[in-house]
Structure formats: structure tokens, C-alpha cells
Amino acid sequence: MRVGMLLSRVRVEEKLLLQAFEKRGIDVELFDDRELVFDMHDPGVFAGMHVLLERCINHSRALASLEQLNAWGVRTVNTAEVANVCGNKFATTRSLIQHGVPTPRTMLAFTEESALDAIEQLGYPAVLKPAVGSWGRLISKVNDREAAEAILEHKQILGSYHHSVFYVQEYIAKPQRDIRTFVVGDETICGIYRTSPHWITNTARGGKATNCAITPELDDLSRRAAEAVGGGVVAIDVLERPSGELLVNEVNYTMEFRNSIDTTGVDIPAKVVDYVLRVGRGEA
């Protein structure tokens, strides 16, 4: 079986995945997105490839590559469809709502004035996010009108195209933690709590990871969220209301898991690799 991996650099996660492939006797062809050139008229080295695992850091490179590979008929994990939905927070929220998956109330606005109106409809505090982004970057919790006006002005004047459309979300008073679950195919393989005194609990921002048991409710919610975005290998970010209600916040399609293997006791790279090989055989 010919297996490829598209990546930006070999991080801890990629090393672990390559080791898991090696244990199964699979040689993996590596493609560095910093060097790769696609001849759109000719699949070249990708002709006859059974499956390719996408591990890019940059969303735009990942999406463009997956679109081209899928157009040639190359099976990929994940697909361009999944990358397109998960890489845009508006598309993620829209898909969750369409599939009946509970998610925080979210507003879409196009000007500073309409965004301010959206914030005040939701009530303070509210959360502003860029439509494209990860690792908890450029996310703001606005506690009052003056803060909202300042942040909106900065976004409008200093921001890129992605900051000219405003994603305004209800603030969830979570219990100093959120939940990340990992879904591979149709299985929720494990989950972690990410705990921090800061309202942003991403492990990339200092959140502490501990094991989270997968209850029937959390399993059902995670698998429904994965299905809503197109399935594959994804990480689901879940928030808890003070009442205990669970809400899906975001879905990540190039998940990081280095802090979750020892924490959960689950061999995540092995689970991912086995799924990738099933896709390559046409079994998933």
C-alpha cells in the first residue's frame, strides 16, 4: 500500500505517527508543504497513491492541497470537505446547527456597528473570534461596551480580511475547564479536561490536561459533532454550562495529541494509523 503524509515540519505528533506506521511495516512518503509544487494537469507522484494523511500547520495550504488531491481521486485523511468546514468557524457552527448538535449561540455581523449590536443582543460578557485560527489566538472576551468598541475598532483597522467579518459568540461560564474528545472514524477513543484559571483553557495557552472519562452522553455528542463536519479523524472541543449541559464549541481536523496519550492511556497514533490504513483499503 502506498501511503503519504503531507506536513509542514516533523513535530512530536508526526514522529509518533511515523513510528506507528513503521510498526505496521508501512513506508510513508513525506511531502513538505514548504517545498511541494502541484502540477494541476498531472498528479505525478500522487498517481496510484492509496491514501494520504494531512498534517499541515497552515490551514490554507492544507485545504488547497486536499482539494487538489481529492480532485485526482486520492483518498485523504481528512478530506477537503472536512478541512473546509472545520477551518472556518462560521462553517463549523452552521454545520453543527444544521445537524442539531448543541453549540453556543453565535452571531454573524459585517460592520463595527452591527457587531456591537450583536454583542449587546447576546449580553456581556461575549466572545469575539477570528473566523480562521487555532491555539486560542486572537480570541477576546469583551466585558462591557467600551471594551467591545475598542476591540472592534482594532479589528476593523488593523485586521486582515478574516477580521472584517465578525464572529460573535455567547460566553459560557465554564467551570475553569473545557473538554477535548478525540474521534477516529465512528469511535470516540478518549477525552481530556483542559483546566486553567484563565478563561482560555487551550493546552497551547497553558491549560493542564487530565483524563476525562467518556460517558454515553459525551460519546454521543462527540460522534454527532464529527458526523456533522464530515467525519474522519477530528478533535471536538466541548464546553459545560453551569447547569451541566454540554455544548460543542469547535471541531479540529489536524488534531494535536502529544499531551493526551499518557494522560488518557490511549495509543492515539495507533488508532489514527489503523483508521488511515482502513481508508486506504476502502474500508472506511
mmCIF file of C-alpha atoms in Angstrom:
data_model
loop_
_atom_site.group_PDB
_atom_site.id
_atom_site.type_symbol
_atom_site.label_atom_id
_atom_site.label_comp_id
_atom_site.label_asym_id
_atom_site.label_seq_id
_atom_site.Cartn_x
_atom_site.Cartn_y
_atom_site.Cartn_z
ATOM 1 C CA MET A 1 0.000 0.000 0.000
ATOM 2 C CA ARG A 2 1.285 3.467 -0.918
ATOM 3 C CA VAL A 3 0.775 5.890 1.964
ATOM 4 C CA GLY A 4 1.722 9.560 2.005
ATOM 5 C CA MET A 5 1.892 12.237 4.684
ATOM 6 C CA LEU A 6 1.638 15.948 3.930
ATOM 7 C CA LEU A 7 3.246 18.064 6.636
ATOM 8 C CA SER A 8 4.835 21.395 7.446
ATOM 9 C CA ARG A 9 7.513 20.013 9.748
ATOM 10 C CA VAL A 10 8.043 16.833 11.713
ATOM 11 C CA ARG A 11 6.666 17.625 15.155
ATOM 12 C CA VAL A 12 6.183 15.194 18.049
ATOM 13 C CA GLU A 13 2.824 14.089 16.643
ATOM 14 C CA GLU A 14 4.248 13.322 13.200
ATOM 15 C CA LYS A 15 7.139 11.332 14.715
ATOM 16 C CA LEU A 16 4.667 9.247 16.707
ATOM 17 C CA LEU A 17 2.507 8.640 13.656
ATOM 18 C CA LEU A 18 5.520 7.610 11.568
ATOM 19 C CA GLN A 19 6.577 5.190 14.322
ATOM 20 C CA ALA A 20 3.073 3.680 14.321
ATOM 21 C CA PHE A 21 3.208 3.207 10.542
ATOM 22 C CA GLU A 22 6.676 1.637 10.848
ATOM 23 C CA LYS A 23 5.381 -0.891 13.410
ATOM 24 C CA ARG A 24 2.857 -1.985 10.783
ATOM 25 C CA GLY A 25 5.526 -2.339 8.129
ATOM 26 C CA ILE A 26 4.340 0.686 6.149
ATOM 27 C CA ASP A 27 6.786 3.061 4.488
ATOM 28 C CA VAL A 28 5.370 6.582 4.331
ATOM 29 C CA GLU A 29 6.183 9.062 1.573
ATOM 30 C CA LEU A 30 6.645 12.513 3.121
ATOM 31 C CA PHE A 31 5.635 15.726 1.344
ATOM 32 C CA ASP A 32 6.776 19.038 2.848
ATOM 33 C CA ASP A 33 4.221 21.759 2.049
ATOM 34 C CA ARG A 34 7.039 24.340 2.010
ATOM 35 C CA GLU A 35 8.593 22.612 -0.998
ATOM 36 C CA LEU A 36 5.668 20.943 -2.714
ATOM 37 C CA VAL A 37 4.515 22.065 -6.162
ATOM 38 C CA PHE A 38 1.298 20.639 -7.662
ATOM 39 C CA ASP A 39 1.083 20.410 -11.431
ATOM 40 C CA MET A 40 -2.695 20.721 -11.639
ATOM 41 C CA HIS A 41 -2.666 18.949 -15.042
ATOM 42 C CA ASP A 42 -0.756 15.882 -13.809
ATOM 43 C CA PRO A 43 -0.949 14.032 -10.477
ATOM 44 C CA GLY A 44 2.656 12.908 -10.914
ATOM 45 C CA VAL A 45 3.927 11.182 -7.746
ATOM 46 C CA PHE A 46 0.407 11.091 -6.321
ATOM 47 C CA ALA A 47 -0.880 8.817 -9.096
ATOM 48 C CA GLY A 48 -1.672 5.417 -7.624
ATOM 49 C CA MET A 49 -1.358 6.557 -4.014
ATOM 50 C CA HIS A 50 -3.843 4.696 -1.811
ATOM 51 C CA VAL A 51 -4.180 7.252 0.971
ATOM 52 C CA LEU A 52 -2.540 10.439 2.262
ATOM 53 C CA LEU A 53 -2.607 11.752 5.823
ATOM 54 C CA GLU A 54 -2.704 15.544 6.060
ATOM 55 C CA ARG A 55 -0.690 17.082 8.918
ATOM 56 C CA CYS A 56 -0.153 20.691 7.796
ATOM 57 C CA ILE A 57 0.086 23.548 10.283
ATOM 58 C CA ASN A 58 -1.188 26.136 7.797
ATOM 59 C CA HIS A 59 -4.913 25.847 7.041
ATOM 60 C CA SER A 60 -4.816 27.426 3.584
ATOM 61 C CA ARG A 61 -2.056 25.052 2.439
ATOM 62 C CA ALA A 62 -3.897 22.064 3.852
ATOM 63 C CA LEU A 63 -7.193 22.989 2.217
ATOM 64 C CA ALA A 64 -5.720 23.759 -1.215
ATOM 65 C CA SER A 65 -3.689 20.529 -1.161
ATOM 66 C CA LEU A 66 -6.628 18.373 -0.106
ATOM 67 C CA GLU A 67 -8.875 19.907 -2.759
ATOM 68 C CA GLN A 68 -6.327 19.072 -5.449
ATOM 69 C CA LEU A 69 -5.666 15.560 -4.149
ATOM 70 C CA ASN A 70 -9.351 14.740 -3.815
ATOM 71 C CA ALA A 71 -9.957 16.060 -7.340
ATOM 72 C CA TRP A 72 -7.408 13.484 -8.562
ATOM 73 C CA GLY A 73 -9.220 10.761 -6.642
ATOM 74 C CA VAL A 74 -6.603 10.373 -3.906
ATOM 75 C CA ARG A 75 -8.162 9.297 -0.601
ATOM 76 C CA THR A 76 -7.144 11.650 2.193
ATOM 77 C CA VAL A 77 -7.497 11.877 5.950
ATOM 78 C CA ASN A 78 -9.091 14.227 6.365
ATOM 79 C CA THR A 79 -10.975 15.198 3.216
ATOM 80 C CA ALA A 80 -11.089 18.691 1.739
ATOM 81 C CA GLU A 81 -14.745 18.889 2.756
ATOM 82 C CA VAL A 82 -13.882 18.308 6.410
ATOM 83 C CA ALA A 83 -10.975 20.768 6.272
ATOM 84 C CA ASN A 84 -13.187 23.418 4.688
ATOM 85 C CA VAL A 85 -15.879 23.091 7.357
ATOM 86 C CA CYS A 86 -13.566 22.799 10.365
ATOM 87 C CA GLY A 87 -11.176 25.500 9.166
ATOM 88 C CA ASN A 88 -13.877 28.175 9.153
ATOM 89 C CA LYS A 89 -15.692 28.780 12.430
ATOM 90 C CA PHE A 90 -18.804 30.060 10.651
ATOM 91 C CA ALA A 91 -18.988 26.865 8.596
ATOM 92 C CA THR A 92 -18.416 24.727 11.694
ATOM 93 C CA THR A 93 -21.156 26.464 13.659
ATOM 94 C CA ARG A 94 -23.529 26.319 10.700
ATOM 95 C CA SER A 95 -22.955 22.566 10.252
ATOM 96 C CA LEU A 96 -23.432 21.876 13.961
ATOM 97 C CA ILE A 97 -26.716 23.792 13.990
ATOM 98 C CA GLN A 98 -27.938 22.078 10.808
ATOM 99 C CA HIS A 99 -27.271 18.662 12.366
ATOM 100 C CA GLY A 100 -28.916 19.509 15.676
ATOM 101 C CA VAL A 101 -25.681 19.499 17.699
ATOM 102 C CA PRO A 102 -25.907 21.923 20.644
ATOM 103 C CA THR A 103 -23.459 24.812 20.325
ATOM 104 C CA PRO A 104 -23.167 28.282 21.893
ATOM 105 C CA ARG A 105 -25.388 30.951 20.369
ATOM 106 C CA THR A 106 -23.426 32.731 17.655
ATOM 107 C CA MET A 107 -23.950 35.923 15.637
ATOM 108 C CA LEU A 108 -22.565 36.894 12.219
ATOM 109 C CA ALA A 109 -22.005 40.600 11.512
ATOM 110 C CA PHE A 110 -20.157 42.718 8.946
ATOM 111 C CA THR A 111 -19.596 46.171 10.442
ATOM 112 C CA GLU A 112 -18.442 47.571 13.774
ATOM 113 C CA GLU A 113 -21.948 48.900 14.425
ATOM 114 C CA SER A 114 -23.759 45.659 13.644
ATOM 115 C CA ALA A 115 -21.173 43.630 15.593
ATOM 116 C CA LEU A 116 -21.705 45.871 18.615
ATOM 117 C CA ASP A 117 -25.453 45.339 18.270
ATOM 118 C CA ALA A 118 -24.872 41.566 18.107
ATOM 119 C CA ILE A 119 -22.763 41.662 21.273
ATOM 120 C CA GLU A 120 -25.432 43.589 23.137
ATOM 121 C CA GLN A 121 -28.108 41.173 21.957
ATOM 122 C CA LEU A 122 -26.090 38.318 23.463
ATOM 123 C CA GLY A 123 -25.225 40.332 26.573
ATOM 124 C CA TYR A 124 -21.895 40.946 28.299
ATOM 125 C CA PRO A 125 -19.529 39.229 28.511
ATOM 126 C CA ALA A 126 -19.386 37.958 24.931
ATOM 127 C CA VAL A 127 -16.629 36.363 22.873
ATOM 128 C CA LEU A 128 -15.103 37.601 19.608
ATOM 129 C CA LYS A 129 -13.124 35.190 17.445
ATOM 130 C CA PRO A 130 -11.459 35.296 14.034
ATOM 131 C CA ALA A 131 -13.237 33.042 11.538
ATOM 132 C CA VAL A 132 -9.957 31.212 10.854
ATOM 133 C CA GLY A 133 -7.452 30.439 13.580
ATOM 134 C CA SER A 134 -6.322 27.997 16.243
ATOM 135 C CA TRP A 135 -4.456 27.642 19.554
ATOM 136 C CA GLY A 136 -6.715 30.219 21.229
ATOM 137 C CA ARG A 137 -5.084 33.120 19.397
ATOM 138 C CA LEU A 138 -6.827 36.483 18.825
ATOM 139 C CA ILE A 139 -9.860 35.452 20.862
ATOM 140 C CA SER A 140 -11.314 38.210 23.041
ATOM 141 C CA LYS A 141 -13.783 38.215 25.928
ATOM 142 C CA VAL A 142 -15.474 41.605 25.993
ATOM 143 C CA ASN A 143 -16.912 42.537 29.377
ATOM 144 C CA ASP A 144 -18.514 45.889 28.579
ATOM 145 C CA ARG A 145 -19.373 48.281 25.763
ATOM 146 C CA GLU A 146 -16.121 50.249 25.965
ATOM 147 C CA ALA A 147 -14.040 47.084 25.572
ATOM 148 C CA ALA A 148 -16.240 45.960 22.671
ATOM 149 C CA GLU A 149 -15.856 49.296 20.861
ATOM 150 C CA ALA A 150 -12.056 49.224 21.267
ATOM 151 C CA ILE A 151 -11.598 45.642 20.062
ATOM 152 C CA LEU A 152 -13.967 46.093 17.123
ATOM 153 C CA GLU A 153 -12.127 49.221 16.023
ATOM 154 C CA HIS A 154 -8.770 47.456 16.196
ATOM 155 C CA LYS A 155 -10.116 44.518 14.188
ATOM 156 C CA GLN A 156 -11.563 46.797 11.547
ATOM 157 C CA ILE A 157 -8.443 48.930 11.073
ATOM 158 C CA LEU A 158 -5.572 46.537 11.783
ATOM 159 C CA GLY A 159 -7.072 43.168 10.901
ATOM 160 C CA SER A 160 -6.859 41.169 7.699
ATOM 161 C CA TYR A 161 -9.787 40.091 5.529
ATOM 162 C CA HIS A 162 -10.568 37.393 8.094
ATOM 163 C CA HIS A 163 -11.237 40.060 10.720
ATOM 164 C CA SER A 164 -13.666 42.037 8.553
ATOM 165 C CA VAL A 165 -16.440 39.527 9.209
ATOM 166 C CA PHE A 166 -17.308 39.328 12.897
ATOM 167 C CA TYR A 167 -17.895 36.045 14.715
ATOM 168 C CA VAL A 168 -19.669 36.930 17.961
ATOM 169 C CA GLN A 169 -20.365 34.116 20.399
ATOM 170 C CA GLU A 170 -22.200 33.700 23.670
ATOM 171 C CA TYR A 171 -19.817 33.440 26.632
ATOM 172 C CA ILE A 172 -20.162 30.163 28.526
ATOM 173 C CA ALA A 173 -19.228 30.358 32.210
ATOM 174 C CA LYS A 174 -17.449 27.004 32.193
ATOM 175 C CA PRO A 175 -16.004 25.528 35.427
ATOM 176 C CA GLN A 176 -12.394 26.632 34.721
ATOM 177 C CA ARG A 177 -12.085 23.828 32.175
ATOM 178 C CA ASP A 178 -13.280 22.541 28.862
ATOM 179 C CA ILE A 179 -13.284 19.064 27.349
ATOM 180 C CA ARG A 180 -11.499 17.827 24.260
ATOM 181 C CA THR A 181 -12.534 14.476 22.833
ATOM 182 C CA PHE A 182 -10.851 12.581 20.023
ATOM 183 C CA VAL A 183 -12.987 10.876 17.401
ATOM 184 C CA VAL A 184 -11.473 8.418 14.928
ATOM 185 C CA GLY A 185 -13.951 7.135 12.388
ATOM 186 C CA ASP A 186 -17.091 6.302 14.344
ATOM 187 C CA GLU A 187 -15.354 5.883 17.724
ATOM 188 C CA THR A 188 -14.732 8.401 20.499
ATOM 189 C CA ILE A 189 -11.370 6.992 21.537
ATOM 190 C CA CYS A 190 -10.637 9.210 24.571
ATOM 191 C CA GLY A 191 -11.000 12.655 26.086
ATOM 192 C CA ILE A 192 -9.204 15.152 28.291
ATOM 193 C CA TYR A 193 -10.150 18.024 30.549
ATOM 194 C CA ARG A 194 -8.163 21.188 29.883
ATOM 195 C CA THR A 195 -8.087 23.169 33.113
ATOM 196 C CA SER A 196 -6.858 26.722 33.695
ATOM 197 C CA PRO A 197 -7.714 29.710 35.913
ATOM 198 C CA HIS A 198 -7.754 31.726 32.663
ATOM 199 C CA TRP A 199 -10.965 31.687 30.638
ATOM 200 C CA ILE A 200 -8.964 30.343 27.632
ATOM 201 C CA THR A 201 -8.117 26.761 28.577
ATOM 202 C CA ASN A 202 -6.196 25.535 25.491
ATOM 203 C CA THR A 203 -3.122 23.477 26.376
ATOM 204 C CA ALA A 204 -1.231 25.702 23.904
ATOM 205 C CA ARG A 205 -2.028 28.562 26.292
ATOM 206 C CA GLY A 206 -1.061 26.732 29.479
ATOM 207 C CA GLY A 207 -4.132 24.619 30.205
ATOM 208 C CA LYS A 208 -3.410 21.446 32.206
ATOM 209 C CA ALA A 209 -4.559 18.163 30.670
ATOM 210 C CA THR A 210 -6.184 15.437 32.790
ATOM 211 C CA ASN A 211 -8.151 12.377 31.779
ATOM 212 C CA CYS A 212 -11.858 12.764 31.045
ATOM 213 C CA ALA A 213 -13.969 9.619 31.121
ATOM 214 C CA ILE A 214 -16.122 9.174 28.018
ATOM 215 C CA THR A 215 -19.697 8.981 29.258
ATOM 216 C CA PRO A 216 -22.529 7.824 26.961
ATOM 217 C CA GLU A 217 -23.659 11.468 26.672
ATOM 218 C CA LEU A 218 -20.180 12.737 25.764
ATOM 219 C CA ASP A 219 -19.645 9.872 23.321
ATOM 220 C CA ASP A 220 -22.931 10.562 21.547
ATOM 221 C CA LEU A 221 -22.281 14.313 21.366
ATOM 222 C CA SER A 222 -18.731 13.823 20.066
ATOM 223 C CA ARG A 223 -19.704 11.364 17.357
ATOM 224 C CA ARG A 224 -22.616 13.558 16.258
ATOM 225 C CA ALA A 225 -20.298 16.565 16.018
ATOM 226 C CA ALA A 226 -17.766 14.573 13.983
ATOM 227 C CA GLU A 227 -20.511 13.386 11.646
ATOM 228 C CA ALA A 228 -21.796 16.954 11.269
ATOM 229 C CA VAL A 229 -18.464 18.130 9.809
ATOM 230 C CA GLY A 230 -17.946 15.092 7.592
ATOM 231 C CA GLY A 231 -16.240 12.567 9.876
ATOM 232 C CA GLY A 232 -12.706 11.234 9.784
ATOM 233 C CA VAL A 233 -10.105 11.993 12.468
ATOM 234 C CA VAL A 234 -11.132 15.042 14.484
ATOM 235 C CA ALA A 235 -10.888 16.590 17.942
ATOM 236 C CA ILE A 236 -14.049 18.033 19.471
ATOM 237 C CA ASP A 237 -13.935 20.977 21.900
ATOM 238 C CA VAL A 238 -16.824 20.786 24.358
ATOM 239 C CA LEU A 239 -17.981 23.412 26.876
ATOM 240 C CA GLU A 240 -20.019 22.820 30.025
ATOM 241 C CA ARG A 241 -22.695 25.250 31.162
ATOM 242 C CA PRO A 242 -23.065 25.738 34.917
ATOM 243 C CA SER A 243 -26.206 23.591 34.577
ATOM 244 C CA GLY A 244 -24.076 20.726 33.222
ATOM 245 C CA GLU A 245 -25.375 20.978 29.651
ATOM 246 C CA LEU A 246 -22.687 20.114 27.105
ATOM 247 C CA LEU A 247 -22.096 22.302 24.028
ATOM 248 C CA VAL A 248 -19.759 21.727 21.090
ATOM 249 C CA ASN A 249 -17.592 24.792 20.619
ATOM 250 C CA GLU A 250 -15.234 23.850 17.763
ATOM 251 C CA VAL A 251 -14.017 20.864 15.740
ATOM 252 C CA ASN A 252 -10.342 20.474 14.776
ATOM 253 C CA TYR A 253 -9.306 18.492 11.692
ATOM 254 C CA THR A 254 -5.496 18.363 12.167
ATOM 255 C CA MET A 255 -5.524 17.492 15.815
ATOM 256 C CA GLU A 256 -2.604 17.666 18.216
ATOM 257 C CA PHE A 257 -2.425 14.893 20.783
ATOM 258 C CA ARG A 258 1.055 14.822 22.353
ATOM 259 C CA ASN A 259 -0.354 15.837 25.768
ATOM 260 C CA SER A 260 -3.178 13.300 25.649
ATOM 261 C CA ILE A 261 -1.511 9.899 25.175
ATOM 262 C CA ASP A 262 -0.082 9.403 28.670
ATOM 263 C CA THR A 263 -2.967 11.395 30.156
ATOM 264 C CA THR A 264 -5.627 9.053 28.772
ATOM 265 C CA GLY A 265 -3.634 5.832 28.431
ATOM 266 C CA VAL A 266 -4.837 5.521 24.823
ATOM 267 C CA ASP A 267 -2.410 4.923 21.960
ATOM 268 C CA ILE A 268 -3.809 7.725 19.794
ATOM 269 C CA PRO A 269 -1.228 7.408 16.972
ATOM 270 C CA ALA A 270 -2.047 3.694 16.610
ATOM 271 C CA LYS A 271 -5.776 4.436 16.425
ATOM 272 C CA VAL A 272 -5.200 7.116 13.782
ATOM 273 C CA VAL A 273 -2.853 4.965 11.685
ATOM 274 C CA ASP A 274 -5.209 1.974 11.739
ATOM 275 C CA TYR A 275 -8.020 4.222 10.522
ATOM 276 C CA VAL A 276 -5.841 5.715 7.779
ATOM 277 C CA LEU A 277 -4.993 2.214 6.552
ATOM 278 C CA ARG A 278 -8.688 1.266 6.543
ATOM 279 C CA VAL A 279 -9.374 4.333 4.400
ATOM 280 C CA GLY A 280 -6.565 3.303 2.065
ATOM 281 C CA ARG A 281 -8.150 -0.143 1.692
ATOM 282 C CA GLY A 282 -11.548 1.420 1.030
ATOM 283 C CA GLU A 283 -12.969 0.039 4.283
ATOM 284 C CA ALA A 284 -13.791 3.358 5.961
#
